Amino acid sequence: MADFPLPDNVYNWLLEFLSDRLHETKCKGLHSHRLSINSSVIQGSGVGPVLFVFNAHDLHPICPTNLMFKYADDTYLIIPSSNSHLVPEELAHVGNWASEHNLKLNLEKSVEVIVHRSQKRNFVYRKPTINIAHKSHIV
């Protein structure tokens, strides 16, 4: 956040908000031990999505013709078919960025979606990315 031109009072409030946070899980009347939180986006918080944007401001695709959209704690990577060979490299880049920022790319929640026009009857699918769910949509 120090990279952004925030007023001191906003910066200090956010710093206080993020400091010494604890997590506890409640289920069927049982409570887990409280543990410190030292990373992640604060789920259910009004400032969580904004804080993710602050945190992810330096995450960009490797190739400038690929696009990246970020909202809350989700990131969408749009890669045109002409760059489909870059999918593994772009995913590795996102994973490395996440590691450097004390985060984790969750491949179990990741989905690769291939969108193509129905007029392209000869559409050739490339091999799906390994370890990621795969879907195809015709528009």
JSON list of C-alpha atoms in Angstrom, two decimals:
[
{"chain": "A", "resi": 1, "resn": "MET", "atom": "CA", "xyz": [0.00, 0.00, 0.00]},
{"chain": "A", "resi": 2, "resn": "ALA", "atom": "CA", "xyz": [2.97, 2.27, 0.50]},
{"chain": "A", "resi": 3, "resn": "ASP", "atom": "CA", "xyz": [3.30, 2.45, -3.32]},
{"chain": "A", "resi": 4, "resn": "PHE", "atom": "CA", "xyz": [-0.04, 4.27, -3.59]},
{"chain": "A", "resi": 5, "resn": "PRO", "atom": "CA", "xyz": [-0.79, 7.93, -2.86]},
{"chain": "A", "resi": 6, "resn": "LEU", "atom": "CA", "xyz": [-3.08, 7.25, 0.10]},
{"chain": "A", "resi": 7, "resn": "PRO", "atom": "CA", "xyz": [-3.70, 9.87, 2.77]},
{"chain": "A", "resi": 8, "resn": "ASP", "atom": "CA", "xyz": [-1.84, 9.03, 5.98]},
{"chain": "A", "resi": 9, "resn": "ASN", "atom": "CA", "xyz": [-5.05, 8.47, 7.96]},
{"chain": "A", "resi": 10, "resn": "VAL", "atom": "CA", "xyz": [-6.34, 5.92, 5.39]},
{"chain": "A", "resi": 11, "resn": "TYR", "atom": "CA", "xyz": [-2.99, 4.15, 5.23]},
{"chain": "A", "resi": 12, "resn": "ASN", "atom": "CA", "xyz": [-2.77, 3.99, 9.05]},
{"chain": "A", "resi": 13, "resn": "TRP", "atom": "CA", "xyz": [-6.37, 2.76, 9.36]},
{"chain": "A", "resi": 14, "resn": "LEU", "atom": "CA", "xyz": [-5.75, -0.03, 6.81]},
{"chain": "A", "resi": 15, "resn": "LEU", "atom": "CA", "xyz": [-2.50, -0.98, 8.52]},
{"chain": "A", "resi": 16, "resn": "GLU", "atom": "CA", "xyz": [-4.29, -1.22, 11.88]},
{"chain": "A", "resi": 17, "resn": "PHE", "atom": "CA", "xyz": [-7.14, -3.18, 10.27]},
{"chain": "A", "resi": 18, "resn": "LEU", "atom": "CA", "xyz": [-4.69, -5.74, 8.86]},
{"chain": "A", "resi": 19, "resn": "SER", "atom": "CA", "xyz": [-2.49, -6.07, 11.94]},
{"chain": "A", "resi": 20, "resn": "ASP", "atom": "CA", "xyz": [-2.81, -8.87, 14.49]},
{"chain": "A", "resi": 21, "resn": "ARG", "atom": "CA", "xyz": [-5.74, -10.59, 12.75]},
{"chain": "A", "resi": 22, "resn": "LEU", "atom": "CA", "xyz": [-6.91, -13.98, 14.01]},
{"chain": "A", "resi": 23, "resn": "HIS", "atom": "CA", "xyz": [-8.93, -16.77, 12.42]},
{"chain": "A", "resi": 24, "resn": "GLU", "atom": "CA", "xyz": [-11.30, -19.14, 14.19]},
{"chain": "A", "resi": 25, "resn": "THR", "atom": "CA", "xyz": [-13.57, -21.76, 12.62]},
{"chain": "A", "resi": 26, "resn": "LYS", "atom": "CA", "xyz": [-16.98, -22.46, 14.15]},
{"chain": "A", "resi": 27, "resn": "CYS", "atom": "CA", "xyz": [-18.95, -25.58, 13.23]},
{"chain": "A", "resi": 28, "resn": "LYS", "atom": "CA", "xyz": [-21.91, -27.17, 15.03]},
{"chain": "A", "resi": 29, "resn": "GLY", "atom": "CA", "xyz": [-21.16, -25.30, 18.24]},
{"chain": "A", "resi": 30, "resn": "LEU", "atom": "CA", "xyz": [-17.46, -26.22, 18.25]},
{"chain": "A", "resi": 31, "resn": "HIS", "atom": "CA", "xyz": [-14.66, -23.68, 17.95]},
{"chain": "A", "resi": 32, "resn": "SER", "atom": "CA", "xyz": [-11.14, -24.20, 16.64]},
{"chain": "A", "resi": 33, "resn": "HIS", "atom": "CA", "xyz": [-8.09, -22.62, 18.22]},
{"chain": "A", "resi": 34, "resn": "ARG", "atom": "CA", "xyz": [-7.49, -19.05, 17.09]},
{"chain": "A", "resi": 35, "resn": "LEU", "atom": "CA", "xyz": [-4.55, -18.71, 14.71]},
{"chain": "A", "resi": 36, "resn": "SER", "atom": "CA", "xyz": [-2.80, -15.65, 13.32]},
{"chain": "A", "resi": 37, "resn": "ILE", "atom": "CA", "xyz": [-3.45, -14.66, 9.72]},
{"chain": "A", "resi": 38, "resn": "ASN", "atom": "CA", "xyz": [-0.38, -13.38, 7.90]},
{"chain": "A", "resi": 39, "resn": "SER", "atom": "CA", "xyz": [-1.67, -13.43, 4.30]},
{"chain": "A", "resi": 40, "resn": "SER", "atom": "CA", "xyz": [-4.79, -13.78, 2.19]},
{"chain": "A", "resi": 41, "resn": "VAL", "atom": "CA", "xyz": [-7.72, -11.56, 1.33]},
{"chain": "A", "resi": 42, "resn": "ILE", "atom": "CA", "xyz": [-10.08, -10.95, 4.23]},
{"chain": "A", "resi": 43, "resn": "GLN", "atom": "CA", "xyz": [-13.24, -12.80, 3.20]},
{"chain": "A", "resi": 44, "resn": "GLY", "atom": "CA", "xyz": [-16.53, -11.02, 3.84]},
{"chain": "A", "resi": 45, "resn": "SER", "atom": "CA", "xyz": [-14.83, -7.71, 4.47]},
{"chain": "A", "resi": 46, "resn": "GLY", "atom": "CA", "xyz": [-15.93, -4.57, 2.66]},
{"chain": "A", "resi": 47, "resn": "VAL", "atom": "CA", "xyz": [-12.30, -3.65, 2.06]},
{"chain": "A", "resi": 48, "resn": "GLY", "atom": "CA", "xyz": [-11.14, -7.14, 1.04]},
{"chain": "A", "resi": 49, "resn": "PRO", "atom": "CA", "xyz": [-11.68, -6.68, -2.73]},
{"chain": "A", "resi": 50, "resn": "VAL", "atom": "CA", "xyz": [-9.93, -3.29, -2.67]},
{"chain": "A", "resi": 51, "resn": "LEU", "atom": "CA", "xyz": [-7.02, -4.70, -0.68]},
{"chain": "A", "resi": 52, "resn": "PHE", "atom": "CA", "xyz": [-6.64, -7.49, -3.25]},
{"chain": "A", "resi": 53, "resn": "VAL", "atom": "CA", "xyz": [-6.42, -4.88, -6.02]},
{"chain": "A", "resi": 54, "resn": "PHE", "atom": "CA", "xyz": [-3.71, -3.08, -4.02]},
{"chain": "A", "resi": 55, "resn": "ASN", "atom": "CA", "xyz": [-1.89, -6.36, -3.44]},
{"chain": "A", "resi": 56, "resn": "ALA", "atom": "CA", "xyz": [-2.17, -7.55, -7.05]},
{"chain": "A", "resi": 57, "resn": "HIS", "atom": "CA", "xyz": [-1.37, -4.24, -8.76]},
{"chain": "A", "resi": 58, "resn": "ASP", "atom": "CA", "xyz": [1.96, -5.61, -10.01]},
{"chain": "A", "resi": 59, "resn": "LEU", "atom": "CA", "xyz": [0.56, -8.88, -11.41]},
{"chain": "A", "resi": 60, "resn": "HIS", "atom": "CA", "xyz": [0.40, -8.66, -15.21]},
{"chain": "A", "resi": 61, "resn": "PRO", "atom": "CA", "xyz": [0.51, -11.24, -18.01]},
{"chain": "A", "resi": 62, "resn": "ILE", "atom": "CA", "xyz": [3.90, -11.97, -19.53]},
{"chain": "A", "resi": 63, "resn": "CYS", "atom": "CA", "xyz": [2.67, -11.40, -23.08]},
{"chain": "A", "resi": 64, "resn": "PRO", "atom": "CA", "xyz": [1.06, -7.97, -23.67]},
{"chain": "A", "resi": 65, "resn": "THR", "atom": "CA", "xyz": [-1.60, -9.42, -25.99]},
{"chain": "A", "resi": 66, "resn": "ASN", "atom": "CA", "xyz": [-2.88, -11.63, -23.16]},
{"chain": "A", "resi": 67, "resn": "LEU", "atom": "CA", "xyz": [-5.28, -9.92, -20.75]},
{"chain": "A", "resi": 68, "resn": "MET", "atom": "CA", "xyz": [-5.71, -10.17, -17.00]},
{"chain": "A", "resi": 69, "resn": "PHE", "atom": "CA", "xyz": [-8.75, -9.07, -15.00]},
{"chain": "A", "resi": 70, "resn": "LYS", "atom": "CA", "xyz": [-8.75, -9.06, -11.19]},
{"chain": "A", "resi": 71, "resn": "TYR", "atom": "CA", "xyz": [-11.72, -8.76, -8.87]},
{"chain": "A", "resi": 72, "resn": "ALA", "atom": "CA", "xyz": [-11.91, -9.49, -5.14]},
{"chain": "A", "resi": 73, "resn": "ASP", "atom": "CA", "xyz": [-9.61, -12.52, -4.84]},
{"chain": "A", "resi": 74, "resn": "ASP", "atom": "CA", "xyz": [-10.24, -13.85, -8.36]},
{"chain": "A", "resi": 75, "resn": "THR", "atom": "CA", "xyz": [-8.00, -13.43, -11.37]},
{"chain": "A", "resi": 76, "resn": "TYR", "atom": "CA", "xyz": [-9.03, -14.07, -14.95]},
{"chain": "A", "resi": 77, "resn": "LEU", "atom": "CA", "xyz": [-6.37, -14.63, -17.57]},
{"chain": "A", "resi": 78, "resn": "ILE", "atom": "CA", "xyz": [-7.61, -14.24, -21.15]},
{"chain": "A", "resi": 79, "resn": "ILE", "atom": "CA", "xyz": [-5.33, -15.76, -23.78]},
{"chain": "A", "resi": 80, "resn": "PRO", "atom": "CA", "xyz": [-6.24, -15.65, -27.48]},
{"chain": "A", "resi": 81, "resn": "SER", "atom": "CA", "xyz": [-5.86, -18.86, -29.49]},
{"chain": "A", "resi": 82, "resn": "SER", "atom": "CA", "xyz": [-2.81, -17.41, -31.23]},
{"chain": "A", "resi": 83, "resn": "ASN", "atom": "CA", "xyz": [-1.06, -17.45, -27.83]},
{"chain": "A", "resi": 84, "resn": "SER", "atom": "CA", "xyz": [-2.45, -20.74, -26.52]},
{"chain": "A", "resi": 85, "resn": "HIS", "atom": "CA", "xyz": [1.09, -22.15, -26.39]},
{"chain": "A", "resi": 86, "resn": "LEU", "atom": "CA", "xyz": [1.79, -19.59, -23.61]},
{"chain": "A", "resi": 87, "resn": "VAL", "atom": "CA", "xyz": [-0.81, -20.97, -21.17]},
{"chain": "A", "resi": 88, "resn": "PRO", "atom": "CA", "xyz": [1.69, -23.04, -19.12]},
{"chain": "A", "resi": 89, "resn": "GLU", "atom": "CA", "xyz": [4.17, -20.14, -19.01]},
{"chain": "A", "resi": 90, "resn": "GLU", "atom": "CA", "xyz": [1.48, -17.64, -17.93]},
{"chain": "A", "resi": 91, "resn": "LEU", "atom": "CA", "xyz": [0.20, -20.00, -15.21]},
{"chain": "A", "resi": 92, "resn": "ALA", "atom": "CA", "xyz": [3.73, -20.55, -13.92]},
{"chain": "A", "resi": 93, "resn": "HIS", "atom": "CA", "xyz": [4.17, -16.76, -13.86]},
{"chain": "A", "resi": 94, "resn": "VAL", "atom": "CA", "xyz": [0.99, -16.32, -11.78]},
{"chain": "A", "resi": 95, "resn": "GLY", "atom": "CA", "xyz": [2.06, -19.16, -9.45]},
{"chain": "A", "resi": 96, "resn": "ASN", "atom": "CA", "xyz": [5.50, -17.60, -8.96]},
{"chain": "A", "resi": 97, "resn": "TRP", "atom": "CA", "xyz": [3.98, -14.18, -8.30]},
{"chain": "A", "resi": 98, "resn": "ALA", "atom": "CA", "xyz": [1.63, -15.73, -5.73]},
{"chain": "A", "resi": 99, "resn": "SER", "atom": "CA", "xyz": [4.53, -17.47, -3.95]},
{"chain": "A", "resi": 100, "resn": "GLU", "atom": "CA", "xyz": [6.51, -14.22, -3.83]},
{"chain": "A", "resi": 101, "resn": "HIS", "atom": "CA", "xyz": [3.49, -12.53, -2.21]},
{"chain": "A", "resi": 102, "resn": "ASN", "atom": "CA", "xyz": [2.86, -15.25, 0.39]},
{"chain": "A", "resi": 103, "resn": "LEU", "atom": "CA", "xyz": [-0.18, -16.52, -1.55]},
{"chain": "A", "resi": 104, "resn": "LYS", "atom": "CA", "xyz": [-0.97, -19.74, -3.40]},
{"chain": "A", "resi": 105, "resn": "LEU", "atom": "CA", "xyz": [-2.41, -20.37, -6.84]},
{"chain": "A", "resi": 106, "resn": "ASN", "atom": "CA", "xyz": [-5.19, -22.88, -6.15]},
{"chain": "A", "resi": 107, "resn": "LEU", "atom": "CA", "xyz": [-5.29, -25.13, -9.20]},
{"chain": "A", "resi": 108, "resn": "GLU", "atom": "CA", "xyz": [-8.24, -27.05, -7.73]},
{"chain": "A", "resi": 109, "resn": "LYS", "atom": "CA", "xyz": [-10.35, -23.90, -8.07]},
{"chain": "A", "resi": 110, "resn": "SER", "atom": "CA", "xyz": [-8.94, -23.02, -11.48]},
{"chain": "A", "resi": 111, "resn": "VAL", "atom": "CA", "xyz": [-10.81, -23.74, -14.71]},
{"chain": "A", "resi": 112, "resn": "GLU", "atom": "CA", "xyz": [-9.59, -23.48, -18.27]},
{"chain": "A", "resi": 113, "resn": "VAL", "atom": "CA", "xyz": [-12.41, -22.39, -20.59]},
{"chain": "A", "resi": 114, "resn": "ILE", "atom": "CA", "xyz": [-11.99, -22.51, -24.36]},
{"chain": "A", "resi": 115, "resn": "VAL", "atom": "CA", "xyz": [-14.50, -20.39, -26.24]},
{"chain": "A", "resi": 116, "resn": "HIS", "atom": "CA", "xyz": [-14.91, -20.72, -29.98]},
{"chain": "A", "resi": 117, "resn": "ARG", "atom": "CA", "xyz": [-17.42, -19.80, -32.65]},
{"chain": "A", "resi": 118, "resn": "SER", "atom": "CA", "xyz": [-19.78, -22.48, -33.90]},
{"chain": "A", "resi": 119, "resn": "GLN", "atom": "CA", "xyz": [-18.92, -21.56, -37.52]},
{"chain": "A", "resi": 120, "resn": "LYS", "atom": "CA", "xyz": [-15.42, -22.94, -37.04]},
{"chain": "A", "resi": 121, "resn": "ARG", "atom": "CA", "xyz": [-16.23, -26.58, -37.62]},
{"chain": "A", "resi": 122, "resn": "ASN", "atom": "CA", "xyz": [-12.54, -27.45, -38.01]},
{"chain": "A", "resi": 123, "resn": "PHE", "atom": "CA", "xyz": [-11.64, -25.96, -34.64]},
{"chain": "A", "resi": 124, "resn": "VAL", "atom": "CA", "xyz": [-8.60, -27.82, -33.33]},
{"chain": "A", "resi": 125, "resn": "TYR", "atom": "CA", "xyz": [-8.35, -28.08, -29.59]},
{"chain": "A", "resi": 126, "resn": "ARG", "atom": "CA", "xyz": [-4.91, -27.96, -28.10]},
{"chain": "A", "resi": 127, "resn": "LYS", "atom": "CA", "xyz": [-4.18, -30.37, -25.29]},
{"chain": "A", "resi": 128, "resn": "PRO", "atom": "CA", "xyz": [-5.85, -29.21, -22.05]},
{"chain": "A", "resi": 129, "resn": "THR", "atom": "CA", "xyz": [-3.59, -27.72, -19.41]},
{"chain": "A", "resi": 130, "resn": "ILE", "atom": "CA", "xyz": [-2.49, -30.35, -16.92]},
{"chain": "A", "resi": 131, "resn": "ASN", "atom": "CA", "xyz": [-3.96, -30.20, -13.36]},
{"chain": "A", "resi": 132, "resn": "ILE", "atom": "CA", "xyz": [-6.75, -27.78, -14.31]},
{"chain": "A", "resi": 133, "resn": "ALA", "atom": "CA", "xyz": [-10.41, -28.51, -15.01]},
{"chain": "A", "resi": 134, "resn": "HIS", "atom": "CA", "xyz": [-11.24, -28.04, -18.70]},
{"chain": "A", "resi": 135, "resn": "LYS", "atom": "CA", "xyz": [-14.46, -26.78, -20.33]},
{"chain": "A", "resi": 136, "resn": "SER", "atom": "CA", "xyz": [-15.39, -25.77, -23.84]},
{"chain": "A", "resi": 137, "resn": "HIS", "atom": "CA", "xyz": [-18.09, -23.28, -24.88]},
{"chain": "A", "resi": 138, "resn": "ILE", "atom": "CA", "xyz": [-19.45, -22.61, -28.36]},
{"chain": "A", "resi": 139, "resn": "VAL", "atom": "CA", "xyz": [-20.76, -19.11, -29.07]}
]
